[in-house]
Amino acid sequence: MSKNIKINLLVFIISSLLVSCGYKKISQESLLINIQNINIIADKRISYKLKNDILLISDTNSTDKYNLDLNLDYKKTSKIIDKTGKTTRYTLSYTGILKLKNIDSEETINKSFTVNGDYSIAENYSDTINNEKNTTSGIIDKISNDITNFITLYFKNK
């Protein structure tokens, strides 16, 4: 057998094994939860993003109806201060307290999420603002993923 045929055969065998491995994303299966009301206490843009991400896992055909409350707190602290006393790096910390309440049975699920991120001070103020916005965006994406994964795994294992 030539080297080319062996490589093609090896690629075919490996790809056929990977296709049939049974891997399935968690979020592909529908959940048995219907989130009726979402109340998020945070900045308007952040609330909008979180609400849209959370509603993606809600199934309107479900009989289990829940209300979701999320209180998101923000804290900005100096991380690195140079010799002159100026801050050169900040740490952003977002803490979210999630409360899921079943409308019918009054069962409550509480969970806390904390995500931190750092950004550097740039020479231009506009670059510093962009660094802060990018860090905030990454943190919000992480919190959104954490919340949806928690809800998904909680109700799959229930």
PDB file of C-alpha atoms in Angstrom:
ATOM      1  CA  MET A   1       0.000   0.000   0.000  1.00  0.00           C
ATOM      2  CA  SER A   2       1.238   3.435  -0.769  1.00  0.00           C
ATOM      3  CA  LYS A   3       1.736   6.028   1.940  1.00  0.00           C
ATOM      4  CA  ASN A   4      -1.115   8.178   0.550  1.00  0.00           C
ATOM      5  CA  ILE A   5      -3.641   5.354   0.797  1.00  0.00           C
ATOM      6  CA  LYS A   6      -2.576   4.541   4.374  1.00  0.00           C
ATOM      7  CA  ILE A   7      -3.032   8.169   5.439  1.00  0.00           C
ATOM      8  CA  ASN A   8      -6.456   8.396   3.787  1.00  0.00           C
ATOM      9  CA  LEU A   9      -7.518   5.127   5.424  1.00  0.00           C
ATOM     10  CA  LEU A  10      -6.305   6.315   8.836  1.00  0.00           C
ATOM     11  CA  VAL A  11      -8.160   9.638   8.489  1.00  0.00           C
ATOM     12  CA  PHE A  12     -11.340   7.788   7.471  1.00  0.00           C
ATOM     13  CA  ILE A  13     -11.158   5.400  10.436  1.00  0.00           C
ATOM     14  CA  ILE A  14     -10.479   8.162  12.981  1.00  0.00           C
ATOM     15  CA  SER A  15     -13.237  10.409  11.632  1.00  0.00           C
ATOM     16  CA  SER A  16     -15.761   7.553  11.645  1.00  0.00           C
ATOM     17  CA  LEU A  17     -14.880   6.792  15.272  1.00  0.00           C
ATOM     18  CA  LEU A  18     -15.283  10.418  16.287  1.00  0.00           C
ATOM     19  CA  VAL A  19     -18.627  10.800  14.549  1.00  0.00           C
ATOM     20  CA  SER A  20     -20.088   7.868  16.437  1.00  0.00           C
ATOM     21  CA  CYS A  21     -18.692   8.740  19.864  1.00  0.00           C
ATOM     22  CA  GLY A  22     -22.107   9.820  21.197  1.00  0.00           C
ATOM     23  CA  TYR A  23     -21.050  13.325  22.184  1.00  0.00           C
ATOM     24  CA  LYS A  24     -23.973  15.698  22.481  1.00  0.00           C
ATOM     25  CA  LYS A  25     -24.033  19.263  23.728  1.00  0.00           C
ATOM     26  CA  ILE A  26     -25.915  19.746  26.988  1.00  0.00           C
ATOM     27  CA  SER A  27     -27.991  22.604  25.650  1.00  0.00           C
ATOM     28  CA  GLN A  28     -29.289  20.653  22.629  1.00  0.00           C
ATOM     29  CA  GLU A  29     -31.873  18.744  24.604  1.00  0.00           C
ATOM     30  CA  SER A  30     -34.977  20.623  25.642  1.00  0.00           C
ATOM     31  CA  LEU A  31     -35.423  21.326  29.324  1.00  0.00           C
ATOM     32  CA  LEU A  32     -38.558  20.859  31.314  1.00  0.00           C
ATOM     33  CA  ILE A  33     -38.525  24.388  32.687  1.00  0.00           C
ATOM     34  CA  ASN A  34     -40.511  27.415  31.656  1.00  0.00           C
ATOM     35  CA  ILE A  35     -39.150  30.731  32.918  1.00  0.00           C
ATOM     36  CA  GLN A  36     -42.178  33.016  33.180  1.00  0.00           C
ATOM     37  CA  ASN A  37     -40.679  36.209  34.589  1.00  0.00           C
ATOM     38  CA  ILE A  38     -37.086  37.390  34.678  1.00  0.00           C
ATOM     39  CA  ASN A  39     -36.138  40.212  37.014  1.00  0.00           C
ATOM     40  CA  ILE A  40     -32.514  41.308  36.702  1.00  0.00           C
ATOM     41  CA  ILE A  41     -31.080  44.131  38.781  1.00  0.00           C
ATOM     42  CA  ALA A  42     -28.075  45.399  36.831  1.00  0.00           C
ATOM     43  CA  ASP A  43     -27.083  47.836  34.096  1.00  0.00           C
ATOM     44  CA  LYS A  44     -29.617  47.991  31.241  1.00  0.00           C
ATOM     45  CA  ARG A  45     -27.261  46.499  28.612  1.00  0.00           C
ATOM     46  CA  ILE A  46     -26.070  43.743  30.918  1.00  0.00           C
ATOM     47  CA  SER A  47     -29.653  42.890  31.903  1.00  0.00           C
ATOM     48  CA  TYR A  48     -30.697  42.665  28.264  1.00  0.00           C
ATOM     49  CA  LYS A  49     -27.848  40.285  27.386  1.00  0.00           C
ATOM     50  CA  LEU A  50     -28.395  38.060  30.419  1.00  0.00           C
ATOM     51  CA  LYS A  51     -32.154  37.927  29.874  1.00  0.00           C
ATOM     52  CA  ASN A  52     -31.780  36.874  26.236  1.00  0.00           C
ATOM     53  CA  ASP A  53     -29.203  34.191  27.076  1.00  0.00           C
ATOM     54  CA  ILE A  54     -31.334  32.750  29.877  1.00  0.00           C
ATOM     55  CA  LEU A  55     -34.508  32.714  27.775  1.00  0.00           C
ATOM     56  CA  LEU A  56     -32.751  30.479  25.238  1.00  0.00           C
ATOM     57  CA  ILE A  57     -32.971  27.550  27.661  1.00  0.00           C
ATOM     58  CA  SER A  58     -36.615  28.147  28.595  1.00  0.00           C
ATOM     59  CA  ASP A  59     -39.208  25.817  27.096  1.00  0.00           C
ATOM     60  CA  THR A  60     -42.711  27.293  26.788  1.00  0.00           C
ATOM     61  CA  ASN A  61     -44.258  23.806  26.563  1.00  0.00           C
ATOM     62  CA  SER A  62     -43.068  22.865  30.033  1.00  0.00           C
ATOM     63  CA  THR A  63     -45.425  22.460  32.962  1.00  0.00           C
ATOM     64  CA  ASP A  64     -42.820  23.573  35.544  1.00  0.00           C
ATOM     65  CA  LYS A  65     -43.052  27.353  35.650  1.00  0.00           C
ATOM     66  CA  TYR A  66     -40.410  29.437  37.399  1.00  0.00           C
ATOM     67  CA  ASN A  67     -39.701  33.073  38.189  1.00  0.00           C
ATOM     68  CA  LEU A  68     -36.068  34.111  38.023  1.00  0.00           C
ATOM     69  CA  ASP A  69     -34.519  36.930  40.058  1.00  0.00           C
ATOM     70  CA  LEU A  70     -30.903  37.929  39.553  1.00  0.00           C
ATOM     71  CA  ASN A  71     -29.136  40.656  41.500  1.00  0.00           C
ATOM     72  CA  LEU A  72     -25.809  41.550  39.903  1.00  0.00           C
ATOM     73  CA  ASP A  73     -23.330  43.618  41.937  1.00  0.00           C
ATOM     74  CA  TYR A  74     -20.258  45.266  40.487  1.00  0.00           C
ATOM     75  CA  LYS A  75     -17.011  46.159  42.243  1.00  0.00           C
ATOM     76  CA  LYS A  76     -13.937  47.846  40.795  1.00  0.00           C
ATOM     77  CA  THR A  77     -10.696  47.769  42.782  1.00  0.00           C
ATOM     78  CA  SER A  78      -7.094  48.740  42.145  1.00  0.00           C
ATOM     79  CA  LYS A  79      -4.896  45.738  41.544  1.00  0.00           C
ATOM     80  CA  ILE A  80      -1.476  47.195  40.733  1.00  0.00           C
ATOM     81  CA  ILE A  81      -0.251  50.604  41.859  1.00  0.00           C
ATOM     82  CA  ASP A  82       3.075  51.931  40.587  1.00  0.00           C
ATOM     83  CA  LYS A  83       5.753  53.828  42.571  1.00  0.00           C
ATOM     84  CA  THR A  84       4.077  57.185  41.992  1.00  0.00           C
ATOM     85  CA  GLY A  85       0.789  55.973  43.451  1.00  0.00           C
ATOM     86  CA  LYS A  86      -1.084  55.684  40.153  1.00  0.00           C
ATOM     87  CA  THR A  87      -3.162  52.620  39.437  1.00  0.00           C
ATOM     88  CA  THR A  88      -1.929  50.696  36.398  1.00  0.00           C
ATOM     89  CA  ARG A  89      -4.310  47.738  36.594  1.00  0.00           C
ATOM     90  CA  TYR A  90      -7.865  47.327  37.875  1.00  0.00           C
ATOM     91  CA  THR A  91      -9.861  44.264  38.877  1.00  0.00           C
ATOM     92  CA  LEU A  92     -13.555  44.072  38.048  1.00  0.00           C
ATOM     93  CA  SER A  93     -15.639  41.725  40.152  1.00  0.00           C
ATOM     94  CA  TYR A  94     -19.236  40.839  39.331  1.00  0.00           C
ATOM     95  CA  THR A  95     -21.285  38.851  41.825  1.00  0.00           C
ATOM     96  CA  GLY A  96     -24.684  37.535  40.832  1.00  0.00           C
ATOM     97  CA  ILE A  97     -27.206  36.062  43.250  1.00  0.00           C
ATOM     98  CA  LEU A  98     -29.675  33.867  41.397  1.00  0.00           C
ATOM     99  CA  LYS A  99     -33.059  32.922  42.820  1.00  0.00           C
ATOM    100  CA  LEU A 100     -35.320  30.509  40.937  1.00  0.00           C
ATOM    101  CA  LYS A 101     -38.780  30.146  42.417  1.00  0.00           C
ATOM    102  CA  ASN A 102     -41.304  27.557  41.297  1.00  0.00           C
ATOM    103  CA  ILE A 103     -44.647  29.287  40.787  1.00  0.00           C
ATOM    104  CA  ASP A 104     -46.754  26.276  41.765  1.00  0.00           C
ATOM    105  CA  SER A 105     -44.865  24.656  44.637  1.00  0.00           C
ATOM    106  CA  GLU A 106     -43.053  27.738  46.009  1.00  0.00           C
ATOM    107  CA  GLU A 107     -39.774  25.743  45.904  1.00  0.00           C
ATOM    108  CA  THR A 108     -36.780  28.109  45.780  1.00  0.00           C
ATOM    109  CA  ILE A 109     -33.323  27.472  44.344  1.00  0.00           C
ATOM    110  CA  ASN A 110     -30.541  29.890  45.288  1.00  0.00           C
ATOM    111  CA  LYS A 111     -27.082  30.087  43.761  1.00  0.00           C
ATOM    112  CA  SER A 112     -24.292  32.660  43.788  1.00  0.00           C
ATOM    113  CA  PHE A 113     -21.916  33.359  40.893  1.00  0.00           C
ATOM    114  CA  THR A 114     -18.730  35.416  41.053  1.00  0.00           C
ATOM    115  CA  VAL A 115     -16.476  36.257  38.115  1.00  0.00           C
ATOM    116  CA  ASN A 116     -13.399  38.506  38.160  1.00  0.00           C
ATOM    117  CA  GLY A 117     -11.458  40.134  35.359  1.00  0.00           C
ATOM    118  CA  ASP A 118      -8.510  42.501  35.059  1.00  0.00           C
ATOM    119  CA  TYR A 119      -7.752  45.294  32.655  1.00  0.00           C
ATOM    120  CA  SER A 120      -4.809  47.634  32.222  1.00  0.00           C
ATOM    121  CA  ILE A 121      -4.756  51.401  32.122  1.00  0.00           C
ATOM    122  CA  ALA A 122      -3.725  52.608  28.660  1.00  0.00           C
ATOM    123  CA  GLU A 123      -2.059  55.877  27.711  1.00  0.00           C
ATOM    124  CA  ASN A 124      -5.269  57.124  26.103  1.00  0.00           C
ATOM    125  CA  TYR A 125      -8.443  57.407  28.143  1.00  0.00           C
ATOM    126  CA  SER A 126     -10.523  55.982  25.290  1.00  0.00           C
ATOM    127  CA  ASP A 127      -8.294  52.885  25.170  1.00  0.00           C
ATOM    128  CA  THR A 128      -8.749  52.442  28.912  1.00  0.00           C
ATOM    129  CA  ILE A 129     -12.531  52.646  28.497  1.00  0.00           C
ATOM    130  CA  ASN A 130     -12.360  50.075  25.676  1.00  0.00           C
ATOM    131  CA  ASN A 131     -10.263  47.777  27.886  1.00  0.00           C
ATOM    132  CA  GLU A 132     -12.865  48.066  30.638  1.00  0.00           C
ATOM    133  CA  LYS A 133     -15.758  47.412  28.230  1.00  0.00           C
ATOM    134  CA  ASN A 134     -14.024  44.348  26.768  1.00  0.00           C
ATOM    135  CA  THR A 135     -13.323  42.970  30.240  1.00  0.00           C
ATOM    136  CA  THR A 136     -16.917  43.600  31.322  1.00  0.00           C
ATOM    137  CA  SER A 137     -18.220  41.897  28.189  1.00  0.00           C
ATOM    138  CA  GLY A 138     -16.087  38.821  28.851  1.00  0.00           C
ATOM    139  CA  ILE A 139     -17.217  38.677  32.471  1.00  0.00           C
ATOM    140  CA  ILE A 140     -20.897  38.947  31.511  1.00  0.00           C
ATOM    141  CA  ASP A 141     -20.483  36.178  28.932  1.00  0.00           C
ATOM    142  CA  LYS A 142     -18.913  33.967  31.602  1.00  0.00           C
ATOM    143  CA  ILE A 143     -21.680  34.697  34.125  1.00  0.00           C
ATOM    144  CA  SER A 144     -24.314  34.022  31.462  1.00  0.00           C
ATOM    145  CA  ASN A 145     -22.709  30.666  30.622  1.00  0.00           C
ATOM    146  CA  ASP A 146     -22.400  29.783  34.314  1.00  0.00           C
ATOM    147  CA  ILE A 147     -26.070  30.554  34.966  1.00  0.00           C
ATOM    148  CA  THR A 148     -27.399  28.659  31.954  1.00  0.00           C
ATOM    149  CA  ASN A 149     -25.132  25.686  32.678  1.00  0.00           C
ATOM    150  CA  PHE A 150     -26.245  25.635  36.316  1.00  0.00           C
ATOM    151  CA  ILE A 151     -29.937  25.718  35.390  1.00  0.00           C
ATOM    152  CA  THR A 152     -29.453  23.088  32.684  1.00  0.00           C
ATOM    153  CA  LEU A 153     -27.515  20.698  34.899  1.00  0.00           C
ATOM    154  CA  TYR A 154     -29.781  21.248  37.904  1.00  0.00           C
ATOM    155  CA  PHE A 155     -32.925  20.292  36.016  1.00  0.00           C
ATOM    156  CA  LYS A 156     -31.293  17.422  34.130  1.00  0.00           C
ATOM    157  CA  ASN A 157     -30.207  15.841  37.424  1.00  0.00           C
ATOM    158  CA  LYS A 158     -33.467  16.559  39.220  1.00  0.00           C
TER     159      LYS A 158
END
